[in-house]
Coordinates of C-alpha atoms (C1' of nucleotides) in Angstrom, one line a residue:
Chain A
X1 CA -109.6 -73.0 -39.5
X2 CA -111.9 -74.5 -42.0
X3 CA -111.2 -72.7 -45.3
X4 CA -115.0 -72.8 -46.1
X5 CA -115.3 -70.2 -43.7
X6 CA -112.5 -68.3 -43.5
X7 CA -111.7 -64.9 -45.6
X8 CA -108.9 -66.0 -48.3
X9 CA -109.3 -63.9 -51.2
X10 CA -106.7 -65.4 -53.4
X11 CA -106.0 -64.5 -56.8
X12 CA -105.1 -66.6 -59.7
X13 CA -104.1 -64.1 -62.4
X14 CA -101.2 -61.5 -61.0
X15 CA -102.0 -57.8 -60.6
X16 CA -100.3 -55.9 -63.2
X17 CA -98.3 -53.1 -60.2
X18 CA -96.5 -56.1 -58.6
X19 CA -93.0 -56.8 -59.8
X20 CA -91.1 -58.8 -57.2
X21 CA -92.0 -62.4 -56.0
X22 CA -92.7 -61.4 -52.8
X23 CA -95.1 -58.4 -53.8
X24 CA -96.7 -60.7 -56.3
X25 CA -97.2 -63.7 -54.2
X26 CA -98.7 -61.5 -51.2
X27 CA -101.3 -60.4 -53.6
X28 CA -101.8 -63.3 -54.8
X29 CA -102.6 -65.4 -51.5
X30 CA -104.6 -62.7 -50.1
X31 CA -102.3 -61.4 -47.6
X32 CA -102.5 -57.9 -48.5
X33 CA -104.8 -55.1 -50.4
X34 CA -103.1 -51.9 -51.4
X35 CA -105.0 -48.8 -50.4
X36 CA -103.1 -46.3 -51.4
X37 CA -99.5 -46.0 -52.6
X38 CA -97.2 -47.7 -49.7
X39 CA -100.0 -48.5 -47.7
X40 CA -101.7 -51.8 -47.1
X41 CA -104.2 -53.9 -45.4
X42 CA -103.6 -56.8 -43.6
X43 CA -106.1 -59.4 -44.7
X44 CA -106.3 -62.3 -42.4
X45 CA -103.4 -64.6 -43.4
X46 CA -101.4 -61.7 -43.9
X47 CA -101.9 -60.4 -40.6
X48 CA -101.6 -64.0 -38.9
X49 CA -97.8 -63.5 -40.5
X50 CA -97.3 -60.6 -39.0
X51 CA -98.3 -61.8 -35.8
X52 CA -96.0 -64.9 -36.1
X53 CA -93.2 -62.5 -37.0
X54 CA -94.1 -59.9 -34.2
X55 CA -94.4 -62.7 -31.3
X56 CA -90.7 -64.1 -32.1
X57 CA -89.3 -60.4 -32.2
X58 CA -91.2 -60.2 -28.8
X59 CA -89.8 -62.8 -27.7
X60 CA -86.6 -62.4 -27.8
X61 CA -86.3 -58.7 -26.9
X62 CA -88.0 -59.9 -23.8
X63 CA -85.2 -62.9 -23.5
X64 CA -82.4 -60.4 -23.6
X65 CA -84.1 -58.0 -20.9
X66 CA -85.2 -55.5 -22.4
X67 CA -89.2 -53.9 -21.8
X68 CA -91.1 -53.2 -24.0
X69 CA -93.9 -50.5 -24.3
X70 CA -95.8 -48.3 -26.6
X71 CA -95.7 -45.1 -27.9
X72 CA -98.0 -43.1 -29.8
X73 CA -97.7 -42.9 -33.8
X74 CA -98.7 -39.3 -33.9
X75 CA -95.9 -36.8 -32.2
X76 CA -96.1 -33.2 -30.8
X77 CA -93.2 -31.3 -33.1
X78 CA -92.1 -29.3 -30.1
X79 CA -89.7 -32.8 -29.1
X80 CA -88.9 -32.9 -32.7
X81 CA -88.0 -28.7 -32.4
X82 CA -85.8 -29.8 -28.7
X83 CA -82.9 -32.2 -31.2
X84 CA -83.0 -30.2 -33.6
X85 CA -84.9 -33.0 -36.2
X86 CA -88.1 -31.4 -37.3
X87 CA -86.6 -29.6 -39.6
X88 CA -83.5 -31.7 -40.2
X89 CA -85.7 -34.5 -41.5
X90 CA -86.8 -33.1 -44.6
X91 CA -90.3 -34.0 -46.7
X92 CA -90.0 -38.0 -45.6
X93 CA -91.4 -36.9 -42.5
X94 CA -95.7 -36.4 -42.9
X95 CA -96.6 -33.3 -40.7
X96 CA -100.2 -32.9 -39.6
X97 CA -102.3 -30.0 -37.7
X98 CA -104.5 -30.8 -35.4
X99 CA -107.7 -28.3 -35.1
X100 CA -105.9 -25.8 -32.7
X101 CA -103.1 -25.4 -35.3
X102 CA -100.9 -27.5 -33.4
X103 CA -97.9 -29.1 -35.3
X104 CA -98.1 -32.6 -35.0
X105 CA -96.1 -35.3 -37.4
X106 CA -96.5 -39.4 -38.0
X107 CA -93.6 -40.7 -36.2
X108 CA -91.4 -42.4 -38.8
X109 CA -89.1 -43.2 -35.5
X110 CA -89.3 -42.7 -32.0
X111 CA -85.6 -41.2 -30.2
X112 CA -87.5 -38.1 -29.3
X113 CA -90.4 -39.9 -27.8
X114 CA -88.1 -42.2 -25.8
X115 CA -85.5 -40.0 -24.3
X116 CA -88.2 -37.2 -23.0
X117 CA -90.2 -40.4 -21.1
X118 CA -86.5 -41.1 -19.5
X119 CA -85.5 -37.4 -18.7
X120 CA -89.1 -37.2 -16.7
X121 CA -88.6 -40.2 -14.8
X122 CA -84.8 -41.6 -14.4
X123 CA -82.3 -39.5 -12.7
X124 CA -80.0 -42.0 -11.1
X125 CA -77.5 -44.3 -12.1
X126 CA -78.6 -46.6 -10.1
X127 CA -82.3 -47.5 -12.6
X128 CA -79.8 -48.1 -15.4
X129 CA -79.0 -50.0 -17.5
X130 CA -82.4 -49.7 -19.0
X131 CA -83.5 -50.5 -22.5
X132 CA -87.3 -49.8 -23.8
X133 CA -88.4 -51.0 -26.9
X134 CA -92.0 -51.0 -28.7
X135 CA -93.7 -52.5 -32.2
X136 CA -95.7 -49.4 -33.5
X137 CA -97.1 -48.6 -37.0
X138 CA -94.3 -45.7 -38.6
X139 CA -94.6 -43.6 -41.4
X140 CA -92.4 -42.0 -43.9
X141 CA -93.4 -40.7 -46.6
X142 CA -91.3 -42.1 -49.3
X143 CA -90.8 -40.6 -53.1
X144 CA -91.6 -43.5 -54.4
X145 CA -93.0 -46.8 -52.4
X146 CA -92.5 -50.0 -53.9
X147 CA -92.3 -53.9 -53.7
X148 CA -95.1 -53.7 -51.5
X149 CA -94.5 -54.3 -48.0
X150 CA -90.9 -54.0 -48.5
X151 CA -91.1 -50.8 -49.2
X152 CA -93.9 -49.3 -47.9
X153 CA -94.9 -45.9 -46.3
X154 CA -96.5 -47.2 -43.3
X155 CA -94.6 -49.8 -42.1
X156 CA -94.2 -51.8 -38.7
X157 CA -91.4 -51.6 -36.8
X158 CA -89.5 -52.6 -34.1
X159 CA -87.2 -50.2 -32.5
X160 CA -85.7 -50.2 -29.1
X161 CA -83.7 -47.5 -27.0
X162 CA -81.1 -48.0 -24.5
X163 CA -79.9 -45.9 -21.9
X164 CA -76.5 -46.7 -20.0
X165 CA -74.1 -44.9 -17.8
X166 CA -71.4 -44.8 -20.0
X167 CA -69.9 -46.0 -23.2
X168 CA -68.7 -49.2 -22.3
X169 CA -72.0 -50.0 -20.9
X170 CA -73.9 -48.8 -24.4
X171 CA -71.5 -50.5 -26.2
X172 CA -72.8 -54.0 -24.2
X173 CA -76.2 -53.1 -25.0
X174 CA -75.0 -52.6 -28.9
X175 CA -73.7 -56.1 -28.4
X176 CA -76.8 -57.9 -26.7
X177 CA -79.3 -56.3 -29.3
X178 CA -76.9 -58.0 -32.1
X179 CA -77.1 -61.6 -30.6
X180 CA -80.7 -61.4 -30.0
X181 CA -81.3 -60.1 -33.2
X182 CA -79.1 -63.0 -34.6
X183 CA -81.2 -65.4 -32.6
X184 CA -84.8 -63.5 -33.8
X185 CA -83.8 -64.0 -37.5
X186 CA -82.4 -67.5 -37.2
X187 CA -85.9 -68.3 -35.7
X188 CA -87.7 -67.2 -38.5
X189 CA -85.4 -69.0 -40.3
X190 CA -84.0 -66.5 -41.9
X191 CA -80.6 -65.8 -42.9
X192 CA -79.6 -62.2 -42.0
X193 CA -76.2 -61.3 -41.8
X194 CA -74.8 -58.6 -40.2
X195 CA -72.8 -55.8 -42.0
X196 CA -70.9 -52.9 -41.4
X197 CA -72.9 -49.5 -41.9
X198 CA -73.3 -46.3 -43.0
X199 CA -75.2 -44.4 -40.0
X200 CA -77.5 -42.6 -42.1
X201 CA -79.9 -39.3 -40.8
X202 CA -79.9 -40.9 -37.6
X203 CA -76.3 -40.5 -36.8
X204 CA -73.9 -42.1 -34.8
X205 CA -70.7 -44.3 -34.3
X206 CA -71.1 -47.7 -34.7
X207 CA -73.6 -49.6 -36.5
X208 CA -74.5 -52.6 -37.9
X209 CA -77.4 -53.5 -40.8
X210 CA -78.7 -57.1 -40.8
X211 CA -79.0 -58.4 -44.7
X212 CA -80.9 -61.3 -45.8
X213 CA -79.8 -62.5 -49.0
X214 CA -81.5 -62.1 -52.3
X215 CA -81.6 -61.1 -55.6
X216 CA -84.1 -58.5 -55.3
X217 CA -82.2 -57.0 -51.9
X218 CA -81.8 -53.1 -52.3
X219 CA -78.1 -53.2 -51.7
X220 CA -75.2 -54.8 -53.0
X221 CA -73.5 -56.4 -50.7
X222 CA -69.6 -58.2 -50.6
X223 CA -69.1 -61.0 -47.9
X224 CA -67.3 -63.9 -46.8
X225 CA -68.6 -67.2 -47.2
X226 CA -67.5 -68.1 -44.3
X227 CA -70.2 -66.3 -42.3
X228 CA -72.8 -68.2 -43.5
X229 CA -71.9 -71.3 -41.9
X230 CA -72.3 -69.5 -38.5
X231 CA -75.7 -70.8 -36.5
X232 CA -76.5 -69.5 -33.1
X233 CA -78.1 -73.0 -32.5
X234 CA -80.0 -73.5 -29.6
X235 CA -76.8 -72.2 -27.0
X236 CA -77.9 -70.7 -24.1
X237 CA -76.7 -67.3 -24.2
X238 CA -76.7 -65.4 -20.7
X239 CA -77.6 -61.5 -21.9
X240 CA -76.0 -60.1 -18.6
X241 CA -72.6 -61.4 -19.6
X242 CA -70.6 -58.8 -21.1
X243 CA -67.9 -60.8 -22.3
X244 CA -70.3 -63.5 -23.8
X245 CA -72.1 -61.1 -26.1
X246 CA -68.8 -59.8 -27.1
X247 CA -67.7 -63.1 -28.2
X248 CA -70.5 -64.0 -30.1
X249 CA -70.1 -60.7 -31.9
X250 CA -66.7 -61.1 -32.8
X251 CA -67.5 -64.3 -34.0
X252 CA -69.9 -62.9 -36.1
X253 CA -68.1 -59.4 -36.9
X254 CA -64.8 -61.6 -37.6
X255 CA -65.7 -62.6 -41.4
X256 CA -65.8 -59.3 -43.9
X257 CA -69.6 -58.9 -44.7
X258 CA -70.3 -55.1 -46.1
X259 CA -72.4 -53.4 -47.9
X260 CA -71.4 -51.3 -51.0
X261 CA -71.6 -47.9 -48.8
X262 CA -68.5 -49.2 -46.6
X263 CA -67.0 -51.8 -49.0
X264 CA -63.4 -52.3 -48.7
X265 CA -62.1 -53.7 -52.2
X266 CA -58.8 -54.3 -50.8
X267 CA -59.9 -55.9 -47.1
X268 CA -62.2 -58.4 -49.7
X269 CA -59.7 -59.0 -51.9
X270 CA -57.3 -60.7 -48.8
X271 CA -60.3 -63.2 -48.4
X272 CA -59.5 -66.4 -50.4
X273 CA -60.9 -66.6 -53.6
X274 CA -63.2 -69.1 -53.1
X275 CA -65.5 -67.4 -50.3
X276 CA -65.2 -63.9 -51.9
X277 CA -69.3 -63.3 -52.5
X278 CA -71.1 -60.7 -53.9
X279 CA -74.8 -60.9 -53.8
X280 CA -77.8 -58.4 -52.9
X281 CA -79.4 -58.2 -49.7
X282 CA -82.6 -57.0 -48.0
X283 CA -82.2 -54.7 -45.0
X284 CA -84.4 -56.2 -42.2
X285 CA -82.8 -54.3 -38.9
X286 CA -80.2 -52.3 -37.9
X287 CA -78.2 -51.1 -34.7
X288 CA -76.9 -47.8 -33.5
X289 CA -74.7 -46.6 -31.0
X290 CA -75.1 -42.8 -31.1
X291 CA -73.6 -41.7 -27.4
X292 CA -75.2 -38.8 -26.0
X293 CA -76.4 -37.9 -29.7
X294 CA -79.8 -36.5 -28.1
X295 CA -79.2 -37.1 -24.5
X296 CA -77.2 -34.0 -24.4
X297 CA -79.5 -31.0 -26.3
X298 CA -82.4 -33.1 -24.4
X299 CA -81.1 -32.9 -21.4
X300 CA -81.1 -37.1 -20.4
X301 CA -79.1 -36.9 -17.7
X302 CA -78.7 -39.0 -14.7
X303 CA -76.6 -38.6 -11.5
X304 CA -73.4 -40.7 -11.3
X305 CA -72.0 -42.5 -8.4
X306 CA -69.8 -39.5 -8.0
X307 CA -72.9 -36.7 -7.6
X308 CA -72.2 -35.6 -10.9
X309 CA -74.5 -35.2 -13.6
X310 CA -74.3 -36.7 -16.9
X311 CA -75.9 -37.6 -20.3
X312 CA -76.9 -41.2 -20.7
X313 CA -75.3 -42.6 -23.6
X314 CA -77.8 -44.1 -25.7
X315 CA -78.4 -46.8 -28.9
X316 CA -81.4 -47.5 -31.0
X317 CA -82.3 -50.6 -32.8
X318 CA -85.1 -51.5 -35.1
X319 CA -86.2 -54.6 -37.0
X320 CA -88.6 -54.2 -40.2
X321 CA -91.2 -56.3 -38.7
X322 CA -93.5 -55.8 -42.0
X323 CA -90.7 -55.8 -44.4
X324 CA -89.5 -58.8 -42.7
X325 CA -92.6 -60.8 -44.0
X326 CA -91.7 -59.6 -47.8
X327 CA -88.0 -60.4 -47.1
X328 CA -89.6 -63.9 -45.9
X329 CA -91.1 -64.7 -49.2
X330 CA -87.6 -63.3 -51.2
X331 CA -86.2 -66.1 -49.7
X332 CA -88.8 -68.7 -49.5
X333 CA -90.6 -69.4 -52.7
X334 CA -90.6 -71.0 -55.8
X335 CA -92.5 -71.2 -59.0
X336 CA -96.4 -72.2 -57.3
X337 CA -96.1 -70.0 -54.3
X338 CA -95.1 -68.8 -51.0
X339 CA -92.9 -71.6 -48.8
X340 CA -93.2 -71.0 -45.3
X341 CA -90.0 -71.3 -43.0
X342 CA -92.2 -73.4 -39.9
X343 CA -91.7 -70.8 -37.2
X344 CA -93.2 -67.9 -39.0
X345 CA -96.0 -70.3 -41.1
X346 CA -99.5 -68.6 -41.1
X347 CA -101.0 -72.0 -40.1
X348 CA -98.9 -75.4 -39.2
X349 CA -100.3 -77.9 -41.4
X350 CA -102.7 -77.8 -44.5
X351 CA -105.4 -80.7 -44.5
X352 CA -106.8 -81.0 -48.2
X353 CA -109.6 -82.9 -48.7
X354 CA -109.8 -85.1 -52.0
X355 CA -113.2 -85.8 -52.0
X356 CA -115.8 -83.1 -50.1
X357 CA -119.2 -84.7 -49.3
X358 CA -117.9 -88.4 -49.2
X359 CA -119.0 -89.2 -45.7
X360 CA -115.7 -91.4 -44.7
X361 CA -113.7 -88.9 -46.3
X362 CA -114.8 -85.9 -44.5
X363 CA -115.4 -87.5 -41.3
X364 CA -111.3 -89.2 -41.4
X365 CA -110.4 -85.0 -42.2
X366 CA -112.2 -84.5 -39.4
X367 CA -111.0 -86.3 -36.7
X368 CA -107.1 -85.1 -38.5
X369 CA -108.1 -81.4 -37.6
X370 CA -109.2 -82.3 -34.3
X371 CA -106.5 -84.1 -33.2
X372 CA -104.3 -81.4 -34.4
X373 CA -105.9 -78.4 -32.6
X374 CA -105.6 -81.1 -29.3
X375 CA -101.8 -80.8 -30.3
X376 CA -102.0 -77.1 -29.7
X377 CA -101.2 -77.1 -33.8
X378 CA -103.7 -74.3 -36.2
X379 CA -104.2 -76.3 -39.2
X380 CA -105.8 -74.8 -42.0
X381 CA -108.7 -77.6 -43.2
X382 CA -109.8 -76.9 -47.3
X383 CA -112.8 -78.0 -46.9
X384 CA -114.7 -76.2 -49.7
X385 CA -116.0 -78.4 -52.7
X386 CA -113.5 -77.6 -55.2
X387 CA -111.7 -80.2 -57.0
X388 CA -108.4 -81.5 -55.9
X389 CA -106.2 -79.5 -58.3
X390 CA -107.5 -76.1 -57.4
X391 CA -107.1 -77.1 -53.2
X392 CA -103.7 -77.8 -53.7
X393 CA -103.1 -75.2 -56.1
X394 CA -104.3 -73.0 -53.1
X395 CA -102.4 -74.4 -50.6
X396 CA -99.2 -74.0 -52.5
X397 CA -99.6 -70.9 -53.5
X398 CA -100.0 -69.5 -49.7
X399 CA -97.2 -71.9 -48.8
X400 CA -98.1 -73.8 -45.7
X401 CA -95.0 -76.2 -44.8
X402 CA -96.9 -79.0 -44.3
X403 CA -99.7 -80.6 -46.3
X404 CA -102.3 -83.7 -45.2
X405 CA -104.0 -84.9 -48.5
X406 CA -106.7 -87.3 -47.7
X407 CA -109.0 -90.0 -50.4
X408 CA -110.9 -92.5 -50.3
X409 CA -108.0 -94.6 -51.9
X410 CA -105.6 -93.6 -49.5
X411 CA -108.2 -94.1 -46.9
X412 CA -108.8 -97.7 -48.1
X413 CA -105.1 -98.6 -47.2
X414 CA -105.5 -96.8 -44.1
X415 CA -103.1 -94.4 -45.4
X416 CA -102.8 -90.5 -45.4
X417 CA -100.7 -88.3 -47.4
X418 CA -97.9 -85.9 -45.5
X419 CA -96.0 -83.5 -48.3
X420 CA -93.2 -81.2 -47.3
X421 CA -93.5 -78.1 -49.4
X422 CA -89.8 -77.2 -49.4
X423 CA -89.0 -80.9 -51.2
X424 CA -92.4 -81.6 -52.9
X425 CA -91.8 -85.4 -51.1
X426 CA -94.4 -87.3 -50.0
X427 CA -94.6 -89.9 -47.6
X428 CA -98.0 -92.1 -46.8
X429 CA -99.1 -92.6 -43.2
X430 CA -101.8 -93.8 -40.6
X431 CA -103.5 -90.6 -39.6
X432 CA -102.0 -90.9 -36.4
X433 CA -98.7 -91.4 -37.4
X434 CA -98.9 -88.5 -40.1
X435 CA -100.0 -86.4 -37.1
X436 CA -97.4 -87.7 -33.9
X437 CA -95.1 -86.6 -37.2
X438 CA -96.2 -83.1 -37.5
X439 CA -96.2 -82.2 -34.1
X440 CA -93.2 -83.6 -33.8
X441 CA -91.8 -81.1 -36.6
X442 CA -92.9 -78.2 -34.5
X443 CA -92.4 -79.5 -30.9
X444 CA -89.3 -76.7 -31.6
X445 CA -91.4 -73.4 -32.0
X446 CA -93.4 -74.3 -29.4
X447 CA -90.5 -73.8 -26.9
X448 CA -91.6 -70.3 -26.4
X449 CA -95.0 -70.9 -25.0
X450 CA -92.9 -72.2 -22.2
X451 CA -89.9 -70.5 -21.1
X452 CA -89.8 -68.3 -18.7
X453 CA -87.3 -65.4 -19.9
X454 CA -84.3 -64.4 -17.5
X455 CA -85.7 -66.7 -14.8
X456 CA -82.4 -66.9 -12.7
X457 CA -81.2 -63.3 -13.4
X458 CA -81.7 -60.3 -11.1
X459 CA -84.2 -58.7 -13.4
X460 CA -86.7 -60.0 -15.9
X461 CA -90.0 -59.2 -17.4
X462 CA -93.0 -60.6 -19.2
X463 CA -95.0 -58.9 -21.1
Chain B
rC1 C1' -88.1 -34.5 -58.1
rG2 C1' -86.3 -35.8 -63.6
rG3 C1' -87.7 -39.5 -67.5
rG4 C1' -91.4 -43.1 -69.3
rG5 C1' -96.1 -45.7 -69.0
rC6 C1' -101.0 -46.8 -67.5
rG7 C1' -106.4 -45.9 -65.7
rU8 C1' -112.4 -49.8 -69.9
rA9 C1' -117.0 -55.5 -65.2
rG10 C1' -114.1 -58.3 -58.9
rC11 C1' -109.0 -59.6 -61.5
rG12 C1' -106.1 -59.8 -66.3
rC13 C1' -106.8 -57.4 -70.9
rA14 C1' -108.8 -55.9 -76.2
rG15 C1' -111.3 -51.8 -78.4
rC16 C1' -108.6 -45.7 -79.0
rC17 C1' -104.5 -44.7 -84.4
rU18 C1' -109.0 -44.4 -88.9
rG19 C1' -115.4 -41.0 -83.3
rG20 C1' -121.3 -44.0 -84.6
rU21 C1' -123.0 -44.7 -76.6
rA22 C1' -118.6 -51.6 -75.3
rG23 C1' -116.0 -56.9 -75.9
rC24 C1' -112.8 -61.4 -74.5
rG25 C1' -110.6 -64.7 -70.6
rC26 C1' -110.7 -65.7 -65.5
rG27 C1' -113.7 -65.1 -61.3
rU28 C1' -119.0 -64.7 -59.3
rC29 C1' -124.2 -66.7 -59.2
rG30 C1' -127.9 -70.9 -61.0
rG31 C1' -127.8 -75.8 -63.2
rU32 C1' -125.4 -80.4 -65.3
rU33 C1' -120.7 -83.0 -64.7
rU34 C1' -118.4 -86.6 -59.1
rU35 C1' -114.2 -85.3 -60.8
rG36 C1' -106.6 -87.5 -57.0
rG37 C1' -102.8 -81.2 -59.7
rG38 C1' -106.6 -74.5 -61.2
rU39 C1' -112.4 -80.1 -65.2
rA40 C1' -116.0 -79.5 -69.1
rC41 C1' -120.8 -77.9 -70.8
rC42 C1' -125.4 -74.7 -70.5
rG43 C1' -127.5 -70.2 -68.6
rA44 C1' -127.3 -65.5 -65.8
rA45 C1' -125.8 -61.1 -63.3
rG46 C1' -122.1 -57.4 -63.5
rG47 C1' -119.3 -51.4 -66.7
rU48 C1' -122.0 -43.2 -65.6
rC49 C1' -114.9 -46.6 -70.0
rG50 C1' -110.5 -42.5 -63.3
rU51 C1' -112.5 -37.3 -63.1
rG52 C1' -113.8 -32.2 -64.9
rG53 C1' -114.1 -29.4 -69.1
rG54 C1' -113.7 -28.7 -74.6
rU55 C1' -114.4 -30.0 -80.0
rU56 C1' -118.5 -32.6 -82.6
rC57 C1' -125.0 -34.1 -84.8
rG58 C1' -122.4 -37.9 -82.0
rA59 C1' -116.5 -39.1 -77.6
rA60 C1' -114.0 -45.1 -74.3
rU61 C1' -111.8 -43.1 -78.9
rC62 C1' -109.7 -36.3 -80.6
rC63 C1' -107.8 -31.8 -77.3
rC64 C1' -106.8 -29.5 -72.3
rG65 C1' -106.8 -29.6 -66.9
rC66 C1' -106.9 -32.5 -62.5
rC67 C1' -106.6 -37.1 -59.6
rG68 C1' -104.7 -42.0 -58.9
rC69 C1' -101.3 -46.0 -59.9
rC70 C1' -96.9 -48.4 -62.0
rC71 C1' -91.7 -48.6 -64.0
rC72 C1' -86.4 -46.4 -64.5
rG73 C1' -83.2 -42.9 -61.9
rA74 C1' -81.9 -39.9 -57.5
rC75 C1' -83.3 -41.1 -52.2
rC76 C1' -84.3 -44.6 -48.3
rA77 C1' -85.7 -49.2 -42.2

RNA sequence: CGGGGCGUAGCGCAGCCUGGUAGCGCGUCGGUUUUGGGUACCGAAGGUCGUGGGUUCGAAUCCCGCCGCCCCGACCA
């Protein structure tokens, strides 16, 4: 993208409402334009974000077999009426009428939706185990929205369903959303750590909230050090195996991580002094197991292998996909801007040129954007006629990893300039090199283009 | 929902107390400057002062209602 024509309304002076980095810096870069309180627009950086972040939660849903879908965001209150919600929810949820006097309501979650679409069409035991997810637009309509997208009314979310036989079978489902959620974080490069959690108005048994770390996190949090050494890596993790999952979650579950709802002062105490840590966090997921919670006054039932019928025990998992991109920022800035983790980054590599309208310059940026795109790489080209300190002013402030500065000085050496955000170092190289380099940095997020998920397992889907 | 604050040009603000129909910085547009970390200079455009009413010869300014937004608290993916 050449920035000369591209829509990047950045500011430089900081609107007054915004009080957090990440609230600020979105503002700032032109990712986002408050409409009204808790709502935003997506301006075009903002939204290639959120489509990064969408595409790796995709992903890996997909890779651990579950479907996904999509359901409406506006919902018939009868459903909500059938669990005994609609009126259980309270003033968070916005209730419409439609023009017959119908009463409708902006989902701010879909358990409802989900189970009457399974009671229509599964009866058998046999179509299970069977978990449906979707990434829709929620509502809910908070007393008071803040931090921006962190916080938001509308908000995008990722929430997933599963439906299984009995309770050992839910509980492997509870266990295969966890690793693939540990693996969706870890390839946004994010650091979310799962906790033991209240189950709030949703209800249920078990869960688990995922916290990424930081100071402006909504929760106080206590954990052990120790569990943020853990890395899922690049393992191959089969989703089938029931044991598998189970180990991974133990080894995740084993260190104390809580948040203040559940904390344990004496459980934390017994962990050695120095990996006792207290921080704040930012809630970016979380998973239930709720049993037959709305399976049984909504009549989900399936027959079992003994002709009897039975409610489908059932868990529901979401991920923040919005808030995910403000909890991004909380942990990846400094001072001058936003610093992209390279798996979410709105564009791969910046290319800033020193001197617009000098022909060697512009025609050596040029061929460095080309060769790029041939890499499959979306650089981002500044190619407006600004002077050098206000392009990379620009392209520090909306944080791309990865900068190319190009000059006629450097050009006269035959030299290029690569800067990592992150470390501020530079290093000069021959275009080629500078790109072979950058390409090289992301050979590892391309891996997804190419995989094809569950290939040797008995089910699998695409979407 | 309790407490506090704000609403004046695209953005950030001053002016309000002590009424006399608006000003600064940045940005934008047109020039000059050819600049390696938000450059400098010249010129220009741009505002029914959130909204409705009241007081007054006269209201951005004083009074009342409404709307919107922000902060603290309670609440919350």
């Amino acid at each position: 993208m050449r920035l000369s024509r591209y829509f990047l309304p950045v500011l430089k002076e900081t609107p007054a409402e915004a009080q957090i980095a990440s609230h600020r810096l979105m503002l700032r870069s032109g990712m986002i334009k408050q409409s009204s309180a808790g709502i935003y627009s997506w301006l075009p950086l903002g939204f290639r974000v959120l489509r990064r972040v969408e595409a790796i939660v995709h992903e890996e849903q997909i890779r651990a077999g579950h479907i996904p879908m999509l359901m409406p965001t506006l919902q018939s209150a009868d459903l909500w009426r059938e669990s005994g919600r609609y009126d259980a929810y309270g003033p968070e949820m916005l209730r419409v009428r439609d023009r017959h006097d119908r009463d409708m309501l902006y989902g701010p979650t879909n358990e409802e939706m989900i189970t009457d679409i399974f009671r229509s069409h599964v009866n058998s035991y046999k179509d299970l185990p069977l978990t449906l997810y979707h990434i829709q637009w929620k509502f809910r309509d908070e007393i008071r929205p803040r931090f921006g997208v962190m916080r938001g009314r509308e908000f995008y979310m990722k929430d997933g369903y599963n439906f299984d036989i009995d309770r050992d079978g839910a509980l492997h489902a509870y266990n295969r959303h966890m690793v693939s959620y540990l693996r969706t974080y870890e390839r946004m490069g994010l650091q979310a750590i799962p906790m033991r959690a209240d189950s709030g108005p949703i209800g249920g048994e078990d869960t688990h909230e995922f916290l990424v770390l930081a100071d402006t996190g909504e929760s106080e949090v206590f954990y052990d050090a120790a569990i943020t050494e853990l890395r899922l890596g690049d393992r191959q993790v089969n989703f089938d195996d029931r044991s598998e999952c189970a180990a991974i979650v133990e080894e995740w579950t084993a260190p104390y991580a809580r948040t203040d709802e559940t904390h344990d002062a004496e459980a934390f105490a017994r962990i050695p002094e120095a990996r006792r840590r207290k921080s704040r966090g930012i809630e970016v997921g979380q998973i239930f197991y709720f049993g037959t919670k709305y399976s049984e006054p909504m009549g989900a039932t399936v027959t079992n292998d003994k002709g009897e019928k039975v409610p489908v025990h059932m868990g529901s998992h979401g991920i923040g996909v919005s808030r995910l991109v403000g909890a991004l920022i909380e942990a990846n800035h400094d001072e001058n801007g936003i610093i992209w983790p390279e798996g979410v980054t709105p564009f791969h590599c910046g290319i800033v040129n020193l001197r617009q309208g000098d022909g060697e310059t512009d025609a050596a940026c040029e061929k460095l954007y080309k060769t790029l795109v041939q890499k499959g790489l979306e650089p981002l080209y500044d190619d407006r006629t600004e002077r050098a300190g206000a392009k990379f002013a620009t392209m520090d402030l909306i944080g791309l990893p990865w900068r190319l500065t190009v000059g006629p000085r450097g050009l006269a050496a035959g030299k290029v300039e690569l800067t990592c955000r992150r470390t501020g170092q530079s290093e000069d190289l021959t275009p080629a090199d500078a790109v072979a380099k950058v390409a090289e940095i992301y050979a590892p997020h391309h891996a997804a283009a190419h995989w094809e998920p569950m290939a040797n397992r008995s089910f699998h889907t695409w979407l």
